[in-house]
mmCIF file of C-alpha atoms in Angstrom:
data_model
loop_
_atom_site.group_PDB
_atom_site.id
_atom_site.type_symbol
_atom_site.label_atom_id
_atom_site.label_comp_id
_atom_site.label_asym_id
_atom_site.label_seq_id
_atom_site.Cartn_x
_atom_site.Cartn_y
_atom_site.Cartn_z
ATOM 1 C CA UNK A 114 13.608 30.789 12.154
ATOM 2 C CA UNK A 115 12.287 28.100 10.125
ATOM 3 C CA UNK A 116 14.515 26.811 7.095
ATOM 4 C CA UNK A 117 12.441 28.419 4.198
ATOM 5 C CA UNK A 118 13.591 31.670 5.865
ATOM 6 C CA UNK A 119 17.057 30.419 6.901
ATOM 7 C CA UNK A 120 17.706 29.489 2.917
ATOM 8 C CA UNK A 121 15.650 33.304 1.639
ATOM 9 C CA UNK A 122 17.930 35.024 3.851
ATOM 10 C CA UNK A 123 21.258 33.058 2.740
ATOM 11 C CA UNK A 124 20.328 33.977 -0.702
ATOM 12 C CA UNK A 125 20.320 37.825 -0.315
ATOM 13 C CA UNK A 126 23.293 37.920 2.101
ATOM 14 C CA UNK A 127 25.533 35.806 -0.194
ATOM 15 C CA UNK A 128 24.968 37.245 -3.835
ATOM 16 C CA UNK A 129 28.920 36.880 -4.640
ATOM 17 C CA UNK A 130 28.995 33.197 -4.079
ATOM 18 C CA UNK A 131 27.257 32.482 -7.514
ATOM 19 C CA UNK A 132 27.325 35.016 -9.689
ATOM 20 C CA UNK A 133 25.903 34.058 -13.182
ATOM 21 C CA UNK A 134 26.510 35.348 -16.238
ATOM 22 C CA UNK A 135 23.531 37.347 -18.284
ATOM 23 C CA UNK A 136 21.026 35.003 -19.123
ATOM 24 C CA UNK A 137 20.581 33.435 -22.616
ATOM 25 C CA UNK A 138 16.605 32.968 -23.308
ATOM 26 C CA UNK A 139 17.212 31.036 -25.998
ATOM 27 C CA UNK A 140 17.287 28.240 -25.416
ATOM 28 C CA UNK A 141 19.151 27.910 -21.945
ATOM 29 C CA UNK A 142 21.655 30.537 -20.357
ATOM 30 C CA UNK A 143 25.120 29.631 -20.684
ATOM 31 C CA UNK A 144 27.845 28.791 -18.133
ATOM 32 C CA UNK A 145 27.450 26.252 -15.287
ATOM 33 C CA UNK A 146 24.590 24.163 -14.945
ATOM 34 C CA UNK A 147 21.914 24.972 -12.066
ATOM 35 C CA UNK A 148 21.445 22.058 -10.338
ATOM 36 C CA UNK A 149 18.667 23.191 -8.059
ATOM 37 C CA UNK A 150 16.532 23.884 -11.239
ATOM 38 C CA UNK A 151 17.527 21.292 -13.089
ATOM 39 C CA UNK A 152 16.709 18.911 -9.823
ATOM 40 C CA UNK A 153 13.428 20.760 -9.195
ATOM 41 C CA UNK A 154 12.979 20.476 -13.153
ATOM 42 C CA UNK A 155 13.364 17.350 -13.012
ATOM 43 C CA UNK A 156 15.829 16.739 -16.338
ATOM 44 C CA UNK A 157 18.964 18.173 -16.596
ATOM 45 C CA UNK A 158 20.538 19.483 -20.038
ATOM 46 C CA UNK A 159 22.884 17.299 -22.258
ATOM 47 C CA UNK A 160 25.859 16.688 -20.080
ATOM 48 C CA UNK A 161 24.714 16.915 -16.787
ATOM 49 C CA UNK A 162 23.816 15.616 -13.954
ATOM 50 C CA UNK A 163 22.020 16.130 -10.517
ATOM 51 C CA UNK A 164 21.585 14.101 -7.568
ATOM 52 C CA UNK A 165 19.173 15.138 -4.327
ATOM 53 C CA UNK A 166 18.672 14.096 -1.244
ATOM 54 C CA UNK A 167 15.808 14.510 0.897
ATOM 55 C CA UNK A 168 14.698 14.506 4.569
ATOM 56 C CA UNK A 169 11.877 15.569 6.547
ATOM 57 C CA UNK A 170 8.467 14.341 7.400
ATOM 58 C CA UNK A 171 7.447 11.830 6.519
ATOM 59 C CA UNK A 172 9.620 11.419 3.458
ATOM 60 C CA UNK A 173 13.184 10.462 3.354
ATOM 61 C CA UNK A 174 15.081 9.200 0.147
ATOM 62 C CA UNK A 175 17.507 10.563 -2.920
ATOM 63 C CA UNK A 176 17.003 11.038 -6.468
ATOM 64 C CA UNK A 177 19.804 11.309 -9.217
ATOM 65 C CA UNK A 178 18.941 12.208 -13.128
ATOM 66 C CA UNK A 179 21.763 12.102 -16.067
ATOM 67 C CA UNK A 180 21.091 13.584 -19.573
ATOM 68 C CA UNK A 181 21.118 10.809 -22.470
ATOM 69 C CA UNK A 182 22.119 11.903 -25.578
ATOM 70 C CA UNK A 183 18.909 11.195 -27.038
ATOM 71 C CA UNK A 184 15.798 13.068 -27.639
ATOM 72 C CA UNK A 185 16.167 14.933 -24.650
ATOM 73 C CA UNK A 186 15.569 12.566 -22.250
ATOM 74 C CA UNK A 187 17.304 11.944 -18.330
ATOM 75 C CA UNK A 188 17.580 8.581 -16.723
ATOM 76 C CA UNK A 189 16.276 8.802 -13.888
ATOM 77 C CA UNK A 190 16.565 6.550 -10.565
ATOM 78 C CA UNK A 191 14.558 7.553 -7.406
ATOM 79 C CA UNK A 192 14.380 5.824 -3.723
ATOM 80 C CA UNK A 193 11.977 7.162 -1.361
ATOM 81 C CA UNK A 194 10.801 6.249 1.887
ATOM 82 C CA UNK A 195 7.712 7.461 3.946
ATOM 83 C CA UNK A 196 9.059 6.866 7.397
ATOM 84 C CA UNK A 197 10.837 4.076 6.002
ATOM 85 C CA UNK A 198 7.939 1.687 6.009
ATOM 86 C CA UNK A 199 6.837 2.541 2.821
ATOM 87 C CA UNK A 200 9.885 2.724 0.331
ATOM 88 C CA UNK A 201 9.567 3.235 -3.276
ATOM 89 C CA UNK A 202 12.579 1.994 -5.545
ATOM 90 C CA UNK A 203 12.014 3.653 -9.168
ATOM 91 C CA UNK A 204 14.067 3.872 -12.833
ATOM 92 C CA UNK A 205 13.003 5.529 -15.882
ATOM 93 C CA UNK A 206 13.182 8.779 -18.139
ATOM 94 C CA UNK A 207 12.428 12.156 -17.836
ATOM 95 C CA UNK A 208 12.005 15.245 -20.524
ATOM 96 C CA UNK A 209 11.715 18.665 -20.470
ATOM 97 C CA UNK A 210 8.688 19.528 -22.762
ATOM 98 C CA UNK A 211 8.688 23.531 -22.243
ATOM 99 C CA UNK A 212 11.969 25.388 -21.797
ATOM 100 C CA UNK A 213 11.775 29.016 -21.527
ATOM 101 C CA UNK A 214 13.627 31.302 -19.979
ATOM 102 C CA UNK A 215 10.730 31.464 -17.301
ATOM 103 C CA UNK A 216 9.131 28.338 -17.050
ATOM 104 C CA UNK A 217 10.024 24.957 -16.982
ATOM 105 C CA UNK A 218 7.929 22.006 -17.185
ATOM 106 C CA UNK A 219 8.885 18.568 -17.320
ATOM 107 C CA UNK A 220 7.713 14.957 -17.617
ATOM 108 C CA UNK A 221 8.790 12.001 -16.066
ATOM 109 C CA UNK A 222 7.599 8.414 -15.927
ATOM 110 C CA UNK A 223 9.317 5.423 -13.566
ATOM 111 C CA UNK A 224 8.698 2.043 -12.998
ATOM 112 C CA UNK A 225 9.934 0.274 -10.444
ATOM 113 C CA UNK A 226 8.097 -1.814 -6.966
ATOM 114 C CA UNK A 227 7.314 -0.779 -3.395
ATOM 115 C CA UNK A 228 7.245 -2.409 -0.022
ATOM 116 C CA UNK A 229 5.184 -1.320 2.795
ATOM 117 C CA UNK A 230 6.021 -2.786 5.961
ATOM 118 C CA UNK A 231 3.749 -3.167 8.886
ATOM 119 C CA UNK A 232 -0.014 -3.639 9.277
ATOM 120 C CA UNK A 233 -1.174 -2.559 6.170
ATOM 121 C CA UNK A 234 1.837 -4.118 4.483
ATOM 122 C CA UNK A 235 1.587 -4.527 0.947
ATOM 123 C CA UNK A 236 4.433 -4.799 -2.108
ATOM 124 C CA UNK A 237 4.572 -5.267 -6.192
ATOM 125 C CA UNK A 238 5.568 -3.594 -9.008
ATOM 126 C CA UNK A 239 5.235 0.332 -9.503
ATOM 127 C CA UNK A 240 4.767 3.301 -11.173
ATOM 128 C CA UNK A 241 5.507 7.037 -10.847
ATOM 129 C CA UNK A 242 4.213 9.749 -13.342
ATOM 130 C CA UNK A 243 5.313 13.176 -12.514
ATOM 131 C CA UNK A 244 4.890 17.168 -14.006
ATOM 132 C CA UNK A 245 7.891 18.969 -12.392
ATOM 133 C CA UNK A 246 6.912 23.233 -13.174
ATOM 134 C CA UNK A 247 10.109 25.106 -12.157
ATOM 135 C CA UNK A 248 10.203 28.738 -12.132
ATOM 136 C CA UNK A 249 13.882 29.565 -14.297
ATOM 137 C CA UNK A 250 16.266 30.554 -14.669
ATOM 138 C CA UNK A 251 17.863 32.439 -11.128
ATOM 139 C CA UNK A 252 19.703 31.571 -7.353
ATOM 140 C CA UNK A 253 15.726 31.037 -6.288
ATOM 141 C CA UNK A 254 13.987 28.946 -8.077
ATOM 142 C CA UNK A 255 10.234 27.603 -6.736
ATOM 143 C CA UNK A 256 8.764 24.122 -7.931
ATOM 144 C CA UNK A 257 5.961 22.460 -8.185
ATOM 145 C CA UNK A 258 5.488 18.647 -8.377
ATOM 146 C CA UNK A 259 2.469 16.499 -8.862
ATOM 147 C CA UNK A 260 2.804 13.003 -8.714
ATOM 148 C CA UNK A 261 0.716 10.412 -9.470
ATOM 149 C CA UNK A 262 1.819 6.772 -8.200
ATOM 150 C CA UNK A 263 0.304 3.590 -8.639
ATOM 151 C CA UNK A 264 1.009 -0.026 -7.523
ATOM 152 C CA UNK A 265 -0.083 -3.460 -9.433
ATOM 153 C CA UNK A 266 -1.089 -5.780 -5.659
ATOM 154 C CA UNK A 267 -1.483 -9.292 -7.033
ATOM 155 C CA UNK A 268 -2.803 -11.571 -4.134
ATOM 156 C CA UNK A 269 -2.676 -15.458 -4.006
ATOM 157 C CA UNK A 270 -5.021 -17.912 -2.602
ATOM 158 C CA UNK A 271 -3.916 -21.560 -2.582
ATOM 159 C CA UNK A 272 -6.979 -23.639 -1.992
ATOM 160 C CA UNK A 273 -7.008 -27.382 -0.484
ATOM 161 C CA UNK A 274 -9.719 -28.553 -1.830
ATOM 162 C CA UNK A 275 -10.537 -32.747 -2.315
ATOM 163 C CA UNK A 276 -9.542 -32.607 -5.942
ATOM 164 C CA UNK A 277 -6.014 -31.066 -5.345
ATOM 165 C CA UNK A 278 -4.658 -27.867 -4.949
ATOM 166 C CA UNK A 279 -6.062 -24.686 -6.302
ATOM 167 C CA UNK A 280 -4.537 -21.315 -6.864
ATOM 168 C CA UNK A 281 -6.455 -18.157 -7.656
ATOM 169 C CA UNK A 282 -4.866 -14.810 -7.916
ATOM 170 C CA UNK A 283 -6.186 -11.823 -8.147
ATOM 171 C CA UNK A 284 -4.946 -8.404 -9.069
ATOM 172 C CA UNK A 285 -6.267 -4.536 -8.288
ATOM 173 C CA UNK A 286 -3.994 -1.269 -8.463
ATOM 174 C CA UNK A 287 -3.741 1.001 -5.636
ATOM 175 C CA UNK A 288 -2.967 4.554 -6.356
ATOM 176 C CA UNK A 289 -1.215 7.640 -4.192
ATOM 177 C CA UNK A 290 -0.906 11.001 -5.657
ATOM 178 C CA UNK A 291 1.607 13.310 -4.272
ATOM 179 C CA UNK A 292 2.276 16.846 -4.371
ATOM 180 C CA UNK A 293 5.070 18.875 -3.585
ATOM 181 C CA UNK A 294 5.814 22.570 -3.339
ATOM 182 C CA UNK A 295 9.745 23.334 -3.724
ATOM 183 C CA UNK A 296 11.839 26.405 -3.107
ATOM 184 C CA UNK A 297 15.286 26.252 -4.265
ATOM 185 C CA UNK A 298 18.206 28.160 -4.077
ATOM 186 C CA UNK A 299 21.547 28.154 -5.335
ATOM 187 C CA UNK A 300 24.604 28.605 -2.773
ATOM 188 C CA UNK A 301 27.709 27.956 -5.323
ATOM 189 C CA UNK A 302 28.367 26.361 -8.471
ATOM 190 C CA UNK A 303 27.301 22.644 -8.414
ATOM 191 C CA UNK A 304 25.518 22.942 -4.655
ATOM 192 C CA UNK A 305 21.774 24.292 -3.950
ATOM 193 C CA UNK A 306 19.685 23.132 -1.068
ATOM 194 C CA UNK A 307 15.734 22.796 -1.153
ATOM 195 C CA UNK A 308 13.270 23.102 1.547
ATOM 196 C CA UNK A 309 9.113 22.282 0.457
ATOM 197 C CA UNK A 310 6.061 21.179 1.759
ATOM 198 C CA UNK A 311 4.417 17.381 0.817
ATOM 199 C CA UNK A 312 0.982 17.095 0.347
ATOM 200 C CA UNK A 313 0.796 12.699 0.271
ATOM 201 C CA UNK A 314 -2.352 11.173 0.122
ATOM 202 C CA UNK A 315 -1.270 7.713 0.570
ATOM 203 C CA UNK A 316 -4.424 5.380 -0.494
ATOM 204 C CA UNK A 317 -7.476 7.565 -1.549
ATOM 205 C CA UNK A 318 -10.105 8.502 0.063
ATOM 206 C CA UNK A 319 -8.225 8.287 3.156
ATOM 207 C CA UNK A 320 -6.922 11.735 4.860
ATOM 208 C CA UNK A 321 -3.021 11.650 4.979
ATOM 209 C CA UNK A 322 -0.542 14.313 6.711
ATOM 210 C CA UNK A 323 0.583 16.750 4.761
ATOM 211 C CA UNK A 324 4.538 17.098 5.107
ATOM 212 C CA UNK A 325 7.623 19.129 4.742
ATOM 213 C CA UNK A 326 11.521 18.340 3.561
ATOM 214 C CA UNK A 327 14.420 19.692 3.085
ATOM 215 C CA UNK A 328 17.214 18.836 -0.481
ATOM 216 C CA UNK A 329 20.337 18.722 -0.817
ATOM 217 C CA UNK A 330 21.085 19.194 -4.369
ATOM 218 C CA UNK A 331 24.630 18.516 -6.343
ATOM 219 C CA UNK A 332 24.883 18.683 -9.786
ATOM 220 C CA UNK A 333 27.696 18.195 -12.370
ATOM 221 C CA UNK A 334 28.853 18.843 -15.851
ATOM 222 C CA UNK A 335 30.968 17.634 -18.296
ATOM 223 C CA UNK B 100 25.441 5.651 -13.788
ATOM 224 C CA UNK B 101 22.695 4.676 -15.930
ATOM 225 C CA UNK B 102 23.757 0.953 -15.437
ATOM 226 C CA UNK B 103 22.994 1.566 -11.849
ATOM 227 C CA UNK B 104 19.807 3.091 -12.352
ATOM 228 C CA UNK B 105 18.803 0.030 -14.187
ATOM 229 C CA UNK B 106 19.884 -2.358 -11.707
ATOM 230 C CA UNK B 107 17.640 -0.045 -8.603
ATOM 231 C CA UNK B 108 14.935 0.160 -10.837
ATOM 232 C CA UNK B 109 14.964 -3.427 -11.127
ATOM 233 C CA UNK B 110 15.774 -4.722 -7.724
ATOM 234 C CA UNK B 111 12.200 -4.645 -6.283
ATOM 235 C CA UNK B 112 10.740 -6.304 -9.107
ATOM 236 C CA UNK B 113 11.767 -9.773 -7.554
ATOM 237 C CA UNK B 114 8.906 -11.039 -5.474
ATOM 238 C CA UNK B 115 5.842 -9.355 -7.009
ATOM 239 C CA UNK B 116 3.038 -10.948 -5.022
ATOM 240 C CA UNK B 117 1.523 -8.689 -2.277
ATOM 241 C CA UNK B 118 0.025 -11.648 -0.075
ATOM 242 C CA UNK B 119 -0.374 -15.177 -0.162
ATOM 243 C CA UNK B 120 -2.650 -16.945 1.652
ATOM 244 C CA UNK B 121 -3.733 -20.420 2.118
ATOM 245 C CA UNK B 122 -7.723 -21.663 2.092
ATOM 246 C CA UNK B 123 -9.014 -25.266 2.701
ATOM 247 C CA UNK B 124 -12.192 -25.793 1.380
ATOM 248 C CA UNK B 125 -13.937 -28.350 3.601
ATOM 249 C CA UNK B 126 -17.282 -29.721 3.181
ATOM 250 C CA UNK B 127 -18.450 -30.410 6.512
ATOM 251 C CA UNK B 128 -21.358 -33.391 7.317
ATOM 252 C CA UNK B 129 -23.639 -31.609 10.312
ATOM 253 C CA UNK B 130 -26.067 -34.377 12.066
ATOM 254 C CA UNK B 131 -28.555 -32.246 14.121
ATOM 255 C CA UNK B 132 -30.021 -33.847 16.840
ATOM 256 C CA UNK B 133 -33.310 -32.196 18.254
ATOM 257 C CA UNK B 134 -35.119 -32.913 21.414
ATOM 258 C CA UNK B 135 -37.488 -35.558 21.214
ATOM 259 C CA UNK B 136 -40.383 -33.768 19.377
ATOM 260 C CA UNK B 137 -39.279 -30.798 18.559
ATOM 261 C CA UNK B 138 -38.700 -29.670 14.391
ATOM 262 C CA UNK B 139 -38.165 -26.173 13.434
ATOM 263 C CA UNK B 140 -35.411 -24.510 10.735
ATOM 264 C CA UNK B 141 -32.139 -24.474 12.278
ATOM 265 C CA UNK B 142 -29.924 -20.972 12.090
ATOM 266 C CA UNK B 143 -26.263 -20.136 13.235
ATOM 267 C CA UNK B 144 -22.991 -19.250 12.278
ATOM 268 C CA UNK B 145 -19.663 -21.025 11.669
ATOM 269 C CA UNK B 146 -16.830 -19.640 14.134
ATOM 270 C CA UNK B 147 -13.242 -20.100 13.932
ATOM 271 C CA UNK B 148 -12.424 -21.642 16.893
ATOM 272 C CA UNK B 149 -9.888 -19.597 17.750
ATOM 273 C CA UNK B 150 -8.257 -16.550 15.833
ATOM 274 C CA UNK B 151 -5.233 -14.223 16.213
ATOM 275 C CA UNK B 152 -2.244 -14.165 18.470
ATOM 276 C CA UNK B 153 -1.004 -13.871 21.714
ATOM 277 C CA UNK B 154 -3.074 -11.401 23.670
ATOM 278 C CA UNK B 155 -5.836 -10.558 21.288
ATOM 279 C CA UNK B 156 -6.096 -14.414 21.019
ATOM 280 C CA UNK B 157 -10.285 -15.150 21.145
ATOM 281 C CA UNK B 158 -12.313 -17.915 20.825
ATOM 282 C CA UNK B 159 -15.222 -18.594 18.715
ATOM 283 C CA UNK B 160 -15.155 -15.898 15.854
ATOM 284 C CA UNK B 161 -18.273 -16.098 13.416
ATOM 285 C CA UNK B 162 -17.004 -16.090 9.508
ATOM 286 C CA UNK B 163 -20.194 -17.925 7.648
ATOM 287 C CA UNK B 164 -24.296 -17.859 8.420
ATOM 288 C CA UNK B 165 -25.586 -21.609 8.908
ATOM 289 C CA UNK B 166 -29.108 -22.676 7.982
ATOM 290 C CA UNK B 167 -31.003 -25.685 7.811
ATOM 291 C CA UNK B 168 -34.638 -26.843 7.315
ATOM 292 C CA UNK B 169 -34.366 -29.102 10.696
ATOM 293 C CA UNK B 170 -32.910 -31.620 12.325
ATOM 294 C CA UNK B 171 -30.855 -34.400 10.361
ATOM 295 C CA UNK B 172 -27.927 -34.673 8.571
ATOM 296 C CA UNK B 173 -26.638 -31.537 6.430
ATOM 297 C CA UNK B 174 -23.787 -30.634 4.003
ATOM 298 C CA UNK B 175 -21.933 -27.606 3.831
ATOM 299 C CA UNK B 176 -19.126 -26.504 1.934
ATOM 300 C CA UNK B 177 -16.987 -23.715 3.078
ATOM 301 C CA UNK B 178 -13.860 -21.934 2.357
ATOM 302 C CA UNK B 179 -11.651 -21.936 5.214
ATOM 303 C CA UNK B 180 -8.368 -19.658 6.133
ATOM 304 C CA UNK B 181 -5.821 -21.315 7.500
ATOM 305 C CA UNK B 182 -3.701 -18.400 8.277
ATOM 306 C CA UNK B 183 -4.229 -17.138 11.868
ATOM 307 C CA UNK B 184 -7.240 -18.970 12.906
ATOM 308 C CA UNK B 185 -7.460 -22.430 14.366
ATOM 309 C CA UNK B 186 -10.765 -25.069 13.916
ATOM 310 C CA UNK B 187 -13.645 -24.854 12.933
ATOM 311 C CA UNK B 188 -16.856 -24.824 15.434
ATOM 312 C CA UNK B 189 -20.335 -24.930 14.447
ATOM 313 C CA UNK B 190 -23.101 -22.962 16.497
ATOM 314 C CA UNK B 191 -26.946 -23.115 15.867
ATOM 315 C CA UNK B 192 -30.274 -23.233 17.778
ATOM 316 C CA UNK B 193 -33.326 -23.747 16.653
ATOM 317 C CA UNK B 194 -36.412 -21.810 15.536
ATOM 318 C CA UNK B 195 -38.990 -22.535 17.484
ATOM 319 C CA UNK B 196 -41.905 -19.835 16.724
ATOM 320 C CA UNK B 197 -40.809 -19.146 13.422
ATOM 321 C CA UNK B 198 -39.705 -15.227 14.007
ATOM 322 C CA UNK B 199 -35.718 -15.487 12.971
ATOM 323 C CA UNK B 200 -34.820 -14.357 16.044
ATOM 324 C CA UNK B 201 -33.308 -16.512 18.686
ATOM 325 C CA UNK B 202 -35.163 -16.556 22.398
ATOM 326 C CA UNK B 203 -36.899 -12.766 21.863
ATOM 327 C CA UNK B 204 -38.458 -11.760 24.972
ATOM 328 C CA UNK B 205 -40.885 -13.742 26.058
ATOM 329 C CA UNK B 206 -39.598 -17.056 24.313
ATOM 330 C CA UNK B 207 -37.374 -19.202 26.709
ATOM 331 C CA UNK B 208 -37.265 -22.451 25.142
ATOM 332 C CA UNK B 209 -35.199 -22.374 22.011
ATOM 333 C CA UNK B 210 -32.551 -24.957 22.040
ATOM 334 C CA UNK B 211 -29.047 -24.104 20.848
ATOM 335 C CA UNK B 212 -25.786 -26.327 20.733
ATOM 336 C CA UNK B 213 -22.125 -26.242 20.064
ATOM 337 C CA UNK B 214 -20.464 -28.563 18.579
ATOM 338 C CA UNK B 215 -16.272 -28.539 16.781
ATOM 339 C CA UNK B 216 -15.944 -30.316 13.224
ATOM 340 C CA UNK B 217 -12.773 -32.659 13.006
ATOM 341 C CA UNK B 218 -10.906 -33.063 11.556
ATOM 342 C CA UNK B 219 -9.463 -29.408 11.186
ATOM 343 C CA UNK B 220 -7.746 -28.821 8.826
ATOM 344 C CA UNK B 221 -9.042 -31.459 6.529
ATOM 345 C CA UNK B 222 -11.388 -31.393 3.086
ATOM 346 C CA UNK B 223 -14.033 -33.245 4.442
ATOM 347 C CA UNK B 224 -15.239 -32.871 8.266
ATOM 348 C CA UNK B 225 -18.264 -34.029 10.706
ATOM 349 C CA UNK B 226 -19.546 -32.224 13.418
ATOM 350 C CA UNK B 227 -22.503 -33.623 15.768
ATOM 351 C CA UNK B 228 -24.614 -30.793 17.177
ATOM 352 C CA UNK B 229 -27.172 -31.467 20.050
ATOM 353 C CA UNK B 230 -29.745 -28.483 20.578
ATOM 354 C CA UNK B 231 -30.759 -28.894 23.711
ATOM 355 C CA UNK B 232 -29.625 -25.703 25.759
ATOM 356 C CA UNK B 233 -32.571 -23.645 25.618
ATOM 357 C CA UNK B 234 -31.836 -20.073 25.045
ATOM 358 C CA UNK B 235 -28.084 -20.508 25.185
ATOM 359 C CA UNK B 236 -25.126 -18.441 23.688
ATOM 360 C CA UNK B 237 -22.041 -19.874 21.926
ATOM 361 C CA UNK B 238 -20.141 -18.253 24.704
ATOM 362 C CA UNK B 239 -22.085 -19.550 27.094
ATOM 363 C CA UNK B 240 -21.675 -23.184 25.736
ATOM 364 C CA UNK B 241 -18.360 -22.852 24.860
ATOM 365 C CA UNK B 242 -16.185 -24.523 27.154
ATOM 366 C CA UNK B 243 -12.525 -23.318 26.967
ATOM 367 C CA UNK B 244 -11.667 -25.302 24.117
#
């Protein structure tokens, strides 16, 4: 039984375990938070928090978001790692921009570096810009990610040359978009677990595996 | 929490370069000496003399086309790696009939040479190249370095 199933069918045997109350479409329902949909949302509501973590193949890492009390927005700090030789350390904000009682779709921007180990090594300074649509507001909740991450490579020469030493740099940006599809599900108050499917393409136009992960997802409230 | 965020968003901003690698640019004096008689453009290539590490270790890898209008002395200024590669060795022959190619079928007498330029590393170099192996390869004249 694969784990999609495994999570579907702990969903509908185990109704009791979190029982919401009726919910409020305007603007958010009321009671506990939901961290699987505010983790697959990407932003979590003033007050709360989420953290995930993630493994599978090929990515590994966590991810942890905390509402500011301004403007909406999340802080945001993400590690990820594709078979730990290519590990992405990222900070930055996050908003929800449509909040329905059906949809969710959020915004997030991080900056950050990356360090790629190995032949095609390569490191600098990075940045992640993400849409996060969530289905809301329920125990299941599906997710859809698309990432778009790029990474500033600045390369030294130093040159001997008879009048002294030289140094040219040069710079070019090296993108990888990423998408993810995310089912959810809520198992108790404060505790969900994710399983999705990663669709990296890890320097265009090359052809890169497509993936799969599972999330464990705890979120808190004030 | 946020503080921490900072700090791991910040962390892998220290050391921004991706690679940094070091070129000398050496300008390399070339005498060409030529059989007794013989003048024709001169063609080759320059060759590290020996690249990479332990077993893919090789001799005499090509980087830079060579050309000259004969014999004599010539000046060349190239822009050398110096990470992973070892000397610098010159390899040339001579055009005899004038077709850019070297010993076609039916030509057996084009001389060709080998010769190392030393110092290595250095910004200025000399390498003395005799042609007189007709019809030769670099890995045929090469001779183990």
């Amino acid at each position: 039984m694969s784990p999609l199933s495994l999570l579907l069918v702990f969903a509908v045997s185990a109704p009791a375990l979190a029982e919401r109350p009726p919910p409020n479409p305007d603007p958010r329902p009321m009671g506990p938070p939901d961290p699987h949909l505010d983790a697959l949302a990407g932003a979590s509501d003033l007050g709360d928090w989420a953290v995930s973590l993630e493994a599978g193949f090929p990515f590994f890492g966590a991810r942890g978001q905390v509402a500011l009390p301004w403007a909406g927005l999340n802080a945001v700090g993400s590690v990820n790692s594709a078979l730990f030789t290519d590990t992405w350390a990222l900070g930055g904000v996050s908003k929800r921009w449509v909040d329905t009682h059906r949809v969710v779709l959020s915004g997030e921007i991080l900056v950050g570096g990356t360090i790629r180990s190995g032949d095609l090594s390569r490191r600098g300074p990075a940045s992640q810009t993400t849409l996060r649509l969530a289905r809301g507001h329920g125990r299941v909740v599906p997710a859809l990610t698309l990432s778009s991450r790029h990474v500033l490579l600045t390369d030294v020469q130093e040159i001997q040359t008879a009048e002294g030493d030289v140094v040219q740099r040069s710079r070019s940006i090296a993108w990888s978009p990423v998408a993810s599809f995310d089912v959810g599900v809520g198992v108790c108050p404060g505790f969900a677990v994710s399983a999705g499917l990663d669709v990296p393409w890890f320097d265009p136009p090359g052809f890169s595996l497509p993936g799969a992960h599972i999330n464990l997802i705890v979120g808190g409230w004030k | 929490m946020s503080r921490f965020f900072l700090l791991l968003s910040l962390s892998p901003l220290v050391g921004c370069v991706n690679s940094r690698t070091q070129w000398v640019e050496v300008t390399v004096t070339t005498e060409l000496i030529a059989p007794e008689g013989l003048s024709a453009p001169v063609y080759g290539e320059w060759n590290h003399t020996w690249s990479g590490e332990g077993e893919l270790r090789v001799p005499l890898l090509p980087f830079e086309d060579f050309a000259a209008e004969g014999p004599g002395l010539v000046t060349t200024t190239l822009l050398v790696p110096l990470d992973g590669v070892e000397g610098l060795t010159l390899y040339a022959w001579m055009d005899l009939d004038g077709d850019g190619l070297h010993c076609a079928p039916g030509v057996t007498d084009e001389p060709a040479g080998l010769g190392e330029a030393l110092p290595f590393p250095a910004t200025e170099a000399d390498v003395t190249l005799s042609l007189d192996a007709p019809c030769l390869g670099a890995e045929a004249l090469w001779d183990g370095g």
